[in-house]
Tab-separated table of C-alpha atoms in Angstrom:
chain	number	residue	atom	x	y	z
H	257	MET	CA	47.595	-11.758	70.741
H	258	ILE	CA	43.919	-11.164	71.519
H	259	ARG	CA	43.341	-10.872	75.254
H	260	ALA	CA	41.118	-13.394	77.065
H	261	ILE	CA	39.678	-11.827	80.223
H	262	VAL	CA	37.181	-13.601	82.466
H	263	HIS	CA	34.837	-11.944	84.935
H	264	MET	CA	33.399	-14.258	87.614
H	265	ASP	CA	30.644	-13.170	89.982
H	266	LEU	CA	29.036	-15.145	92.810
H	267	ASP	CA	25.248	-14.947	92.289
H	268	THR	CA	23.409	-13.063	95.098
H	269	PHE	CA	26.372	-13.911	97.298
H	270	PHE	CA	25.002	-13.040	100.762
H	271	VAL	CA	21.733	-14.818	99.981
H	272	SER	CA	23.561	-17.908	98.670
H	273	CYS	CA	25.701	-18.043	101.830
H	274	GLU	CA	22.613	-17.994	104.051
H	275	ARG	CA	20.870	-20.669	101.976
H	276	LEU	CA	23.952	-22.871	102.131
H	277	GLY	CA	23.368	-23.383	105.843
H	278	ASN	CA	19.575	-23.316	105.830
H	279	SER	CA	17.715	-25.147	103.068
H	280	GLN	CA	14.401	-23.686	104.283
H	281	LEU	CA	15.444	-20.366	102.759
H	282	GLU	CA	15.531	-21.847	99.251
H	283	GLY	CA	12.990	-20.499	96.784
H	284	ILE	CA	11.510	-17.817	99.023
H	285	PRO	CA	11.887	-14.005	98.868
H	286	LEU	CA	14.869	-13.274	101.100
H	287	ILE	CA	16.306	-9.926	102.206
H	288	ILE	CA	19.687	-9.493	103.887
H	289	GLY	CA	19.700	-6.396	106.063
H	290	GLY	CA	18.835	-5.175	109.499
H	291	GLY	CA	16.427	-3.005	111.435
H	292	ASP	CA	13.235	-1.250	110.399
H	293	ARG	CA	15.220	1.855	109.464
H	294	GLY	CA	18.133	-0.033	107.919
H	295	VAL	CA	18.720	-0.779	104.255
H	296	VAL	CA	18.851	-3.859	102.050
H	297	ALA	CA	22.373	-5.291	101.806
H	298	SER	CA	21.331	-8.011	99.328
H	299	CYS	CA	18.177	-9.776	98.210
H	300	SER	CA	17.173	-12.943	96.373
H	301	TYR	CA	15.883	-13.046	92.809
H	302	GLU	CA	12.470	-13.951	94.241
H	303	ALA	CA	12.441	-10.608	96.103
H	304	ARG	CA	13.764	-8.683	93.099
H	305	ARG	CA	10.681	-9.685	91.112
H	306	PHE	CA	8.712	-7.413	93.459
H	307	GLY	CA	11.074	-4.480	92.858
H	308	VAL	CA	13.333	-4.942	95.895
H	309	ARG	CA	16.905	-3.737	95.286
H	310	SER	CA	20.170	-3.400	97.218
H	311	ALA	CA	20.546	-0.165	99.249
H	312	MET	CA	16.739	0.258	99.382
H	313	PRO	CA	15.308	1.134	102.839
H	314	ILE	CA	14.075	-2.023	104.586
H	315	ASN	CA	10.621	-0.553	105.257
H	316	MET	CA	10.176	0.222	101.546
H	317	ALA	CA	11.324	-3.297	100.604
H	318	MET	CA	8.780	-4.815	102.986
H	319	ARG	CA	5.996	-2.728	101.499
H	320	LEU	CA	6.913	-4.055	98.053
H	321	CYS	CA	7.330	-7.650	99.252
H	322	PRO	CA	5.610	-8.156	102.638
H	323	GLN	CA	6.070	-11.940	102.483
H	324	ALA	CA	9.874	-11.644	102.371
H	325	LYS	CA	11.992	-13.089	105.179
H	326	ILE	CA	14.637	-10.750	106.625
H	327	VAL	CA	18.010	-12.097	107.780
H	328	LYS	CA	20.414	-9.713	109.512
H	329	GLY	CA	23.508	-11.103	107.835
H	330	ASP	CA	26.864	-12.477	108.970
H	331	MET	CA	29.934	-10.799	107.453
H	332	GLU	CA	32.269	-13.252	109.173
H	333	LEU	CA	30.543	-16.153	107.402
H	334	TYR	CA	30.574	-14.309	104.072
H	335	SER	CA	34.264	-13.522	104.466
H	336	LYS	CA	35.119	-17.166	105.158
H	337	LEU	CA	33.156	-18.442	102.144
H	338	SER	CA	34.671	-15.735	99.938
H	339	HIS	CA	38.105	-16.912	101.053
H	340	ASP	CA	37.182	-20.500	100.155
H	341	VAL	CA	36.131	-19.441	96.647
H	342	THR	CA	39.294	-17.356	96.278
H	343	GLN	CA	41.461	-20.364	97.080
H	344	VAL	CA	39.707	-22.544	94.490
H	345	ILE	CA	40.175	-19.932	91.759
H	346	GLN	CA	43.687	-18.923	92.782
H	347	GLU	CA	44.918	-22.516	92.660
H	348	LYS	CA	43.883	-22.887	89.017
H	349	ALA	CA	44.029	-19.433	87.398
H	350	PRO	CA	47.309	-18.036	85.999
H	351	ILE	CA	46.455	-14.436	87.030
H	352	MET	CA	43.568	-13.565	89.352
H	353	GLU	CA	42.337	-10.215	90.634
H	354	LYS	CA	39.854	-10.138	93.500
H	355	ALA	CA	37.739	-7.063	92.785
H	356	SER	CA	35.413	-7.467	95.794
H	357	ILE	CA	34.162	-10.067	98.263
H	358	ASP	CA	32.192	-11.820	95.469
H	359	GLU	CA	33.825	-10.713	92.217
H	360	PHE	CA	36.953	-11.845	90.347
H	361	TYR	CA	38.848	-11.125	87.119
H	362	LEU	CA	41.133	-13.665	85.435
H	363	ASP	CA	43.608	-13.159	82.618
H	364	ILE	CA	43.843	-16.413	80.652
H	365	THR	CA	45.327	-14.939	77.485
H	366	GLY	CA	47.085	-17.634	75.427
H	367	MET	CA	45.283	-20.525	77.072
H	368	ASP	CA	43.623	-21.414	73.753
H	369	ARG	CA	46.965	-22.902	72.716
H	370	PHE	CA	46.441	-25.670	75.263
H	371	HIS	CA	42.705	-25.786	76.071
H	372	GLY	CA	39.637	-23.966	74.887
H	373	SER	CA	39.440	-20.822	77.039
H	374	TYR	CA	35.681	-21.067	77.441
H	375	LYS	CA	35.841	-24.790	78.268
H	376	TRP	CA	38.550	-24.163	80.879
H	377	THR	CA	36.566	-21.329	82.481
H	378	ASN	CA	33.396	-23.407	82.608
H	379	GLU	CA	35.291	-26.227	84.306
H	380	LEU	CA	36.648	-23.736	86.859
H	381	ALA	CA	33.149	-22.457	87.578
H	382	GLN	CA	31.947	-26.035	88.099
H	383	SER	CA	34.844	-26.593	90.517
H	384	VAL	CA	33.769	-23.546	92.549
H	385	ILE	CA	30.193	-24.816	92.704
H	386	LYS	CA	31.263	-28.362	93.625
H	387	GLU	CA	33.810	-27.395	96.294
H	388	THR	CA	31.946	-24.507	97.949
H	389	GLY	CA	28.276	-25.106	97.096
H	390	LEU	CA	27.935	-21.484	95.916
H	391	PRO	CA	26.491	-20.582	92.476
H	392	ILE	CA	28.723	-18.509	90.209
H	393	SER	CA	28.339	-16.824	86.825
H	394	PHE	CA	31.073	-15.853	84.397
H	395	ALA	CA	31.717	-14.198	81.060
H	396	LEU	CA	34.737	-14.391	78.763
H	397	SER	CA	35.727	-11.544	76.454
H	398	VAL	CA	38.593	-9.296	75.363
H	399	ASN	CA	38.709	-6.958	78.375
H	400	LYS	CA	37.404	-6.350	81.894
H	401	THR	CA	34.598	-3.968	80.927
H	402	VAL	CA	32.975	-6.209	78.331
H	403	SER	CA	33.297	-9.353	80.444
H	404	LYS	CA	31.799	-7.613	83.505
H	405	ILE	CA	28.828	-6.302	81.520
H	406	ALA	CA	28.343	-9.733	79.940
H	407	THR	CA	28.291	-11.447	83.336
H	408	GLY	CA	25.485	-9.167	84.431
H	409	GLU	CA	23.546	-9.879	81.241
H	410	GLY	CA	23.934	-13.632	81.683
H	411	LYS	CA	22.774	-13.876	85.313
H	412	PRO	CA	21.673	-15.951	87.030
H	413	ARG	CA	24.144	-18.737	86.267
H	414	GLY	CA	24.626	-17.509	82.724
H	415	ASN	CA	27.993	-18.202	81.137
H	416	LEU	CA	28.630	-16.003	78.090
H	417	GLU	CA	31.473	-15.614	75.637
H	418	ILE	CA	31.758	-12.374	73.661
H	419	PRO	CA	34.441	-12.708	70.926
H	420	GLU	CA	36.224	-9.576	69.689
H	421	ASN	CA	34.138	-9.381	66.508
H	422	ASP	CA	30.886	-9.432	68.511
H	423	VAL	CA	31.762	-6.804	71.110
H	424	ARG	CA	30.051	-3.847	69.421
H	425	SER	CA	26.907	-5.766	68.468
H	426	PHE	CA	26.674	-7.020	72.066
H	427	LEU	CA	27.138	-3.601	73.673
H	428	ASN	CA	25.206	-1.358	71.278
H	429	PRO	CA	21.584	-2.112	72.292
H	430	LEU	CA	22.266	-2.064	76.045
H	431	SER	CA	21.390	0.805	78.366
H	432	ILE	CA	24.223	3.182	79.261
H	433	GLN	CA	23.535	2.227	82.893
H	434	LYS	CA	25.283	-1.084	82.170
H	435	ILE	CA	28.615	0.717	81.788
H	436	PRO	CA	30.772	0.730	84.943
H	437	MET	CA	31.280	4.369	86.071
H	438	VAL	CA	27.841	5.486	84.823
H	439	GLY	CA	25.916	6.242	88.002
H	440	ASN	CA	22.446	7.661	88.370
H	441	VAL	CA	23.542	11.308	88.070
H	442	THR	CA	25.432	10.677	84.814
H	443	PHE	CA	22.563	8.558	83.492
H	444	GLN	CA	20.028	11.315	84.161
H	445	LEU	CA	22.277	13.940	82.559
H	446	LEU	CA	22.776	11.922	79.381
H	447	SER	CA	19.135	10.800	79.249
H	448	ARG	CA	17.968	14.411	79.161
H	449	ILE	CA	19.707	14.862	75.806
H	450	GLY	CA	18.459	11.562	74.407
H	451	ILE	CA	21.497	9.371	75.096
H	452	ARG	CA	20.181	6.140	76.580
H	453	THR	CA	21.864	3.306	74.660
H	454	ILE	CA	25.532	2.433	74.501
H	455	GLN	CA	25.499	2.767	70.706
H	456	THR	CA	24.324	6.386	70.875
H	457	LEU	CA	26.921	7.130	73.522
H	458	SER	CA	29.705	5.494	71.509
H	459	GLU	CA	28.890	7.671	68.497
H	460	MET	CA	29.299	10.922	70.451
H	461	PRO	CA	32.591	12.821	70.034
H	462	ALA	CA	34.735	11.995	73.039
H	463	GLU	CA	35.602	15.685	73.506
H	464	VAL	CA	31.930	16.637	73.864
H	465	LEU	CA	31.368	13.911	76.445
H	466	GLY	CA	34.401	15.152	78.375
H	467	GLN	CA	33.025	18.691	78.428
H	468	MET	CA	29.678	17.411	79.714
H	469	ILE	CA	30.758	15.116	82.523
H	470	GLY	CA	34.375	15.995	83.216
H	471	LYS	CA	37.544	13.922	83.449
H	472	ASN	CA	35.724	10.586	83.387
H	473	GLY	CA	34.120	11.392	80.042
H	474	LEU	CA	36.898	9.891	77.937
H	475	GLU	CA	36.974	6.696	79.993
H	476	ILE	CA	33.213	6.260	79.667
H	477	TRP	CA	33.438	6.873	75.914
H	478	LYS	CA	36.149	4.198	75.633
H	479	LYS	CA	34.051	1.698	77.570
H	480	ALA	CA	31.056	2.430	75.330
H	481	ASN	CA	33.276	1.555	72.372
H	482	GLY	CA	34.479	-1.674	74.000
H	483	ILE	CA	37.956	-0.267	74.725
H	484	ASP	CA	39.570	-1.147	78.057
H	485	ASN	CA	43.295	-1.830	78.354
H	486	SER	CA	43.368	-2.036	82.154
H	487	PRO	CA	45.325	-5.082	83.332
H	488	VAL	CA	44.195	-7.837	85.669
H	489	GLU	CA	46.080	-7.026	88.871
H	490	PRO	CA	47.468	-10.093	90.691
H	491	TYR	CA	45.698	-10.546	94.010
H	492	THR	CA	47.404	-10.039	97.354
H	493	GLU	CA	45.409	-9.981	100.572
H	494	ARG	CA	45.886	-6.892	102.694
H	495	LYS	CA	46.314	-7.630	106.387
H	496	SER	CA	45.787	-4.175	107.913
H	497	ILE	CA	45.895	-0.427	107.505
H	498	SER	CA	47.280	1.914	110.128
H	499	THR	CA	48.476	5.423	110.865
H	500	GLU	CA	50.540	7.054	113.598
H	501	HIS	CA	50.936	10.641	114.763
H	502	THR	CA	54.055	11.928	116.527
H	503	PHE	CA	53.519	15.180	118.425
H	504	SER	CA	56.021	18.006	118.001
H	505	GLN	CA	55.873	18.383	121.783
H	506	ASP	CA	54.935	15.650	124.241
H	507	THR	CA	51.422	16.250	125.571
H	508	ILE	CA	49.038	15.248	128.353
H	509	ASP	CA	46.096	17.218	126.926
H	510	ILE	CA	43.288	14.624	126.832
H	511	ALA	CA	40.973	16.740	124.672
H	512	LYS	CA	43.725	17.251	122.096
H	513	LEU	CA	44.692	13.565	122.122
H	514	LYS	CA	41.112	12.440	121.511
H	515	SER	CA	40.606	15.015	118.788
H	516	VAL	CA	43.674	13.720	116.945
H	517	LEU	CA	42.454	10.130	117.399
H	518	MET	CA	39.075	11.039	115.886
H	519	GLY	CA	40.744	12.645	112.889
H	520	MET	CA	42.911	9.555	112.411
H	521	VAL	CA	39.835	7.306	112.554
H	522	GLU	CA	38.079	9.470	109.985
H	523	LYS	CA	41.046	9.238	107.613
H	524	LEU	CA	41.410	5.463	107.938
H	525	ALA	CA	37.661	4.839	107.713
H	526	PHE	CA	37.493	6.876	104.506
H	527	GLN	CA	40.262	4.711	103.049
H	528	LEU	CA	38.429	1.548	104.111
H	529	ARG	CA	35.295	2.650	102.272
H	530	SER	CA	37.213	3.934	99.250
H	531	GLU	CA	38.937	0.573	98.826
H	532	GLN	CA	35.859	-1.441	99.868
H	533	TRP	CA	37.242	-2.953	103.054
H	534	LEU	CA	35.572	-3.751	106.372
H	535	THR	CA	37.541	-4.191	109.582
H	536	SER	CA	36.916	-6.455	112.567
H	537	THR	CA	39.890	-5.669	114.844
H	538	ILE	CA	41.000	-2.309	116.270
H	539	VAL	CA	44.415	-1.690	117.853
H	540	VAL	CA	45.314	1.549	119.657
H	541	LYS	CA	48.968	2.325	120.372
H	542	ILE	CA	50.513	4.940	122.661
H	543	ARG	CA	54.146	5.869	123.324
H	544	TYR	CA	55.059	7.781	126.456
H	545	ALA	CA	57.685	10.481	126.711
H	546	ASN	CA	60.134	7.922	128.146
H	547	PHE	CA	59.525	5.759	125.006
H	548	ASP	CA	57.549	3.073	126.827
H	549	THR	CA	55.060	1.745	124.265
H	550	GLU	CA	51.731	0.050	124.997
H	551	THR	CA	48.882	-1.293	122.843
H	552	LYS	CA	45.347	-2.509	123.407
H	553	GLN	CA	42.949	-4.146	120.961
H	554	CYS	CA	39.363	-5.298	120.628
H	555	LYS	CA	37.213	-7.290	118.210
H	556	ILE	CA	34.109	-5.716	116.682
H	557	ALA	CA	31.469	-6.594	114.096
H	558	TYR	CA	32.722	-5.883	110.565
H	559	THR	CA	32.320	-2.206	109.707
H	560	SER	CA	33.868	0.822	108.008
H	561	ALA	CA	31.686	3.452	109.690
H	562	ASP	CA	33.407	6.349	111.480
H	563	HIS	CA	30.922	6.568	114.359
H	564	ILE	CA	31.321	2.898	115.291
H	565	LEU	CA	35.113	2.941	114.931
H	566	THR	CA	35.483	6.226	116.847
H	567	ARG	CA	33.463	4.913	119.784
H	568	ASN	CA	35.625	1.788	120.057
H	569	VAL	CA	38.927	3.647	119.566
H	570	THR	CA	37.990	6.123	122.315
H	571	ASP	CA	37.046	3.297	124.697
H	572	LEU	CA	40.358	1.533	124.032
H	573	PHE	CA	42.314	4.747	124.579
H	574	ASP	CA	40.586	5.383	127.934
H	575	LYS	CA	41.472	1.869	129.090
H	576	LEU	CA	45.033	2.084	127.780
H	577	TYR	CA	46.116	5.556	128.912
H	578	GLN	CA	46.348	5.096	132.702
H	579	ARG	CA	49.781	6.438	133.693
H	580	ARG	CA	49.048	10.135	133.109
H	581	MET	CA	52.498	10.755	131.721
H	582	ARG	CA	53.048	12.870	128.645
H	583	LEU	CA	52.613	11.106	125.313
H	584	ARG	CA	54.856	11.534	122.284
H	585	LEU	CA	52.960	9.273	119.838
H	586	ILE	CA	49.548	7.718	119.275
H	587	GLY	CA	48.562	5.240	116.581
H	588	ILE	CA	45.636	3.216	115.270
H	589	ARG	CA	45.578	-0.012	113.269
H	590	PHE	CA	42.566	-1.684	111.675
H	591	SER	CA	43.087	-5.370	110.890
H	592	GLY	CA	41.054	-8.507	110.237
H	593	LEU	CA	40.051	-6.933	106.935
H	594	VAL	CA	37.502	-8.386	104.547
H	595	ARG	CA	36.183	-7.076	101.268
H	596	GLY	CA	32.885	-5.241	101.625
H	597	THR	CA	30.907	-3.823	98.724
H	598	TYR	CA	29.075	-1.222	100.810
H	599	GLN	CA	30.262	2.057	102.224
H	600	ILE	CA	28.975	1.502	105.755
H	601	ASN	CA	27.641	-1.300	107.897
H	602	LEU	CA	24.323	-1.832	106.174
H	603	PHE	CA	23.287	-4.459	108.706
H	604	GLU	CA	22.988	-1.864	111.496
H	605	ASP	CA	22.913	1.666	110.110
H	606	THR	CA	20.065	3.716	108.702
H	607	GLN	CA	19.359	5.139	105.266
H	608	GLU	CA	20.074	8.622	106.647
H	609	MET	CA	23.505	7.527	107.872
H	610	LEU	CA	24.240	5.867	104.523
H	611	SER	CA	23.384	9.099	102.696
H	612	LEU	CA	25.598	11.126	105.046
H	613	TYR	CA	28.633	8.902	104.496
H	614	ALA	CA	28.073	8.812	100.736
H	615	ALA	CA	27.913	12.622	100.573
H	616	MET	CA	31.027	13.101	102.727
H	617	ASP	CA	33.025	10.487	100.817
H	618	LYS	CA	32.060	12.076	97.511
H	619	MET	CA	33.382	15.460	98.664
H	620	LYS	CA	36.564	13.934	100.066
H	621	SER	CA	37.212	12.000	96.844
H	622	ARG	CA	36.697	15.081	94.703
H	623	TYR	CA	38.348	17.807	96.786
H	624	GLY	CA	40.660	15.921	99.134
H	625	PHE	CA	40.396	14.401	102.601
H	626	ASP	CA	40.428	17.819	104.332
H	627	ALA	CA	37.459	19.112	102.293
H	628	VAL	CA	34.980	18.055	104.969
H	629	MET	CA	35.783	16.770	108.467
H	630	ARG	CA	34.029	16.376	111.775
H	631	CYS	CA	34.770	19.226	114.164
H	632	ALA	CA	35.794	16.729	116.847
H	633	GLY	CA	38.692	15.536	114.693
H	634	ALA	CA	39.887	18.910	113.475
H	635	SER	CA	43.124	18.754	115.521
H	636	PHE	CA	44.418	15.998	113.223
H	637	LYS	CA	46.345	17.523	110.342
H	638	PRO	CA	47.699	14.838	107.984
H	639	ASN	CA	51.295	15.309	106.903
H	640	THR	CA	54.126	13.212	105.515
H	641	LYS	CA	54.615	11.546	108.893
H	642	ASP	CA	50.991	10.434	108.947
H	643	GLU	CA	51.122	8.310	105.791
H	644	ILE	CA	48.966	5.235	106.022
H	645	LEU	CA	50.977	2.071	106.399
H	646	LYS	CA	49.861	-0.711	104.054
H	647	ARG	CA	50.679	-4.202	105.247
H	648	LYS	CA	50.403	-6.984	102.691
H	649	THR	CA	51.368	-10.611	102.569
């Protein structure tokens, strides 16, 4: 049976959320971000016509489009509206995967027996628009890669269907930058040897591509040839992530305790960014030598940045640890999670901070978590007892 995979994407999601509550923002260049030294989290199509793009420094965006209006952004609002859209889709779709705060995959294979797959998907999109007021685009094809690329090609509010027989003719003329996994570094490398279209890339021997760009070469070659057998993973909302550390000997050493806490924060924050989560609630837990256990929590603005999380964890620990008895265990839990498509809090942090986190995360992903760490957290040595606990519904 030929697969029928839908990719649905909320158009300029942050911008659409802001316009939903303020009609005066309609039709004008709009930038979601914060601070003169911050970066663009999202921007309207009106701003994009001037060259403004996501992750661009705010000051550069304003030079390109000085008439743009800047809105700081509200992740709590975006999370709520994303949840509303998720409920509409989840109620109707047989299998739904939530890929990010504004992006969904559906597997509707076999639905043509009962309805037209395209007709059903279009009706679902209209339901989302009617019930939430948010614009959404979709594409229907034989796998996740082709449908995702097609959604991008159809925006805004374009609804495409790419049948199996048309996959190659659809992909061939497109830039290799349209392929998921092809970032700027890979694009520049391939461009230097004249590979700029998907057709040219698809005609390369897969072995040669693997030698050029490493283990991802074969996957990129498959995507260029319209091959993607990855399944649509049924969606379950994660509630929290946490980790605990039990000391081999009970301790009262404050410097050591805080160093371990900082290492734990760094590990959890890296996982948040890797899985595209933002947290809004921090819980710190301590267990004394006599097994008395206490916790303290606080609410924060949505983030996945180490420096913000570390500051709040340290403050909570100082307020919590008052008895000056030896401790046998400390723990941290991040909850109130929402999907975030950016590696740090783009509403508050600078381009320099974004670059730092991106570089550190790249090294950790490639060489392991211990490849690069802050000196302050060096006392934390992950082991089998420090496995991250994943709590799901």
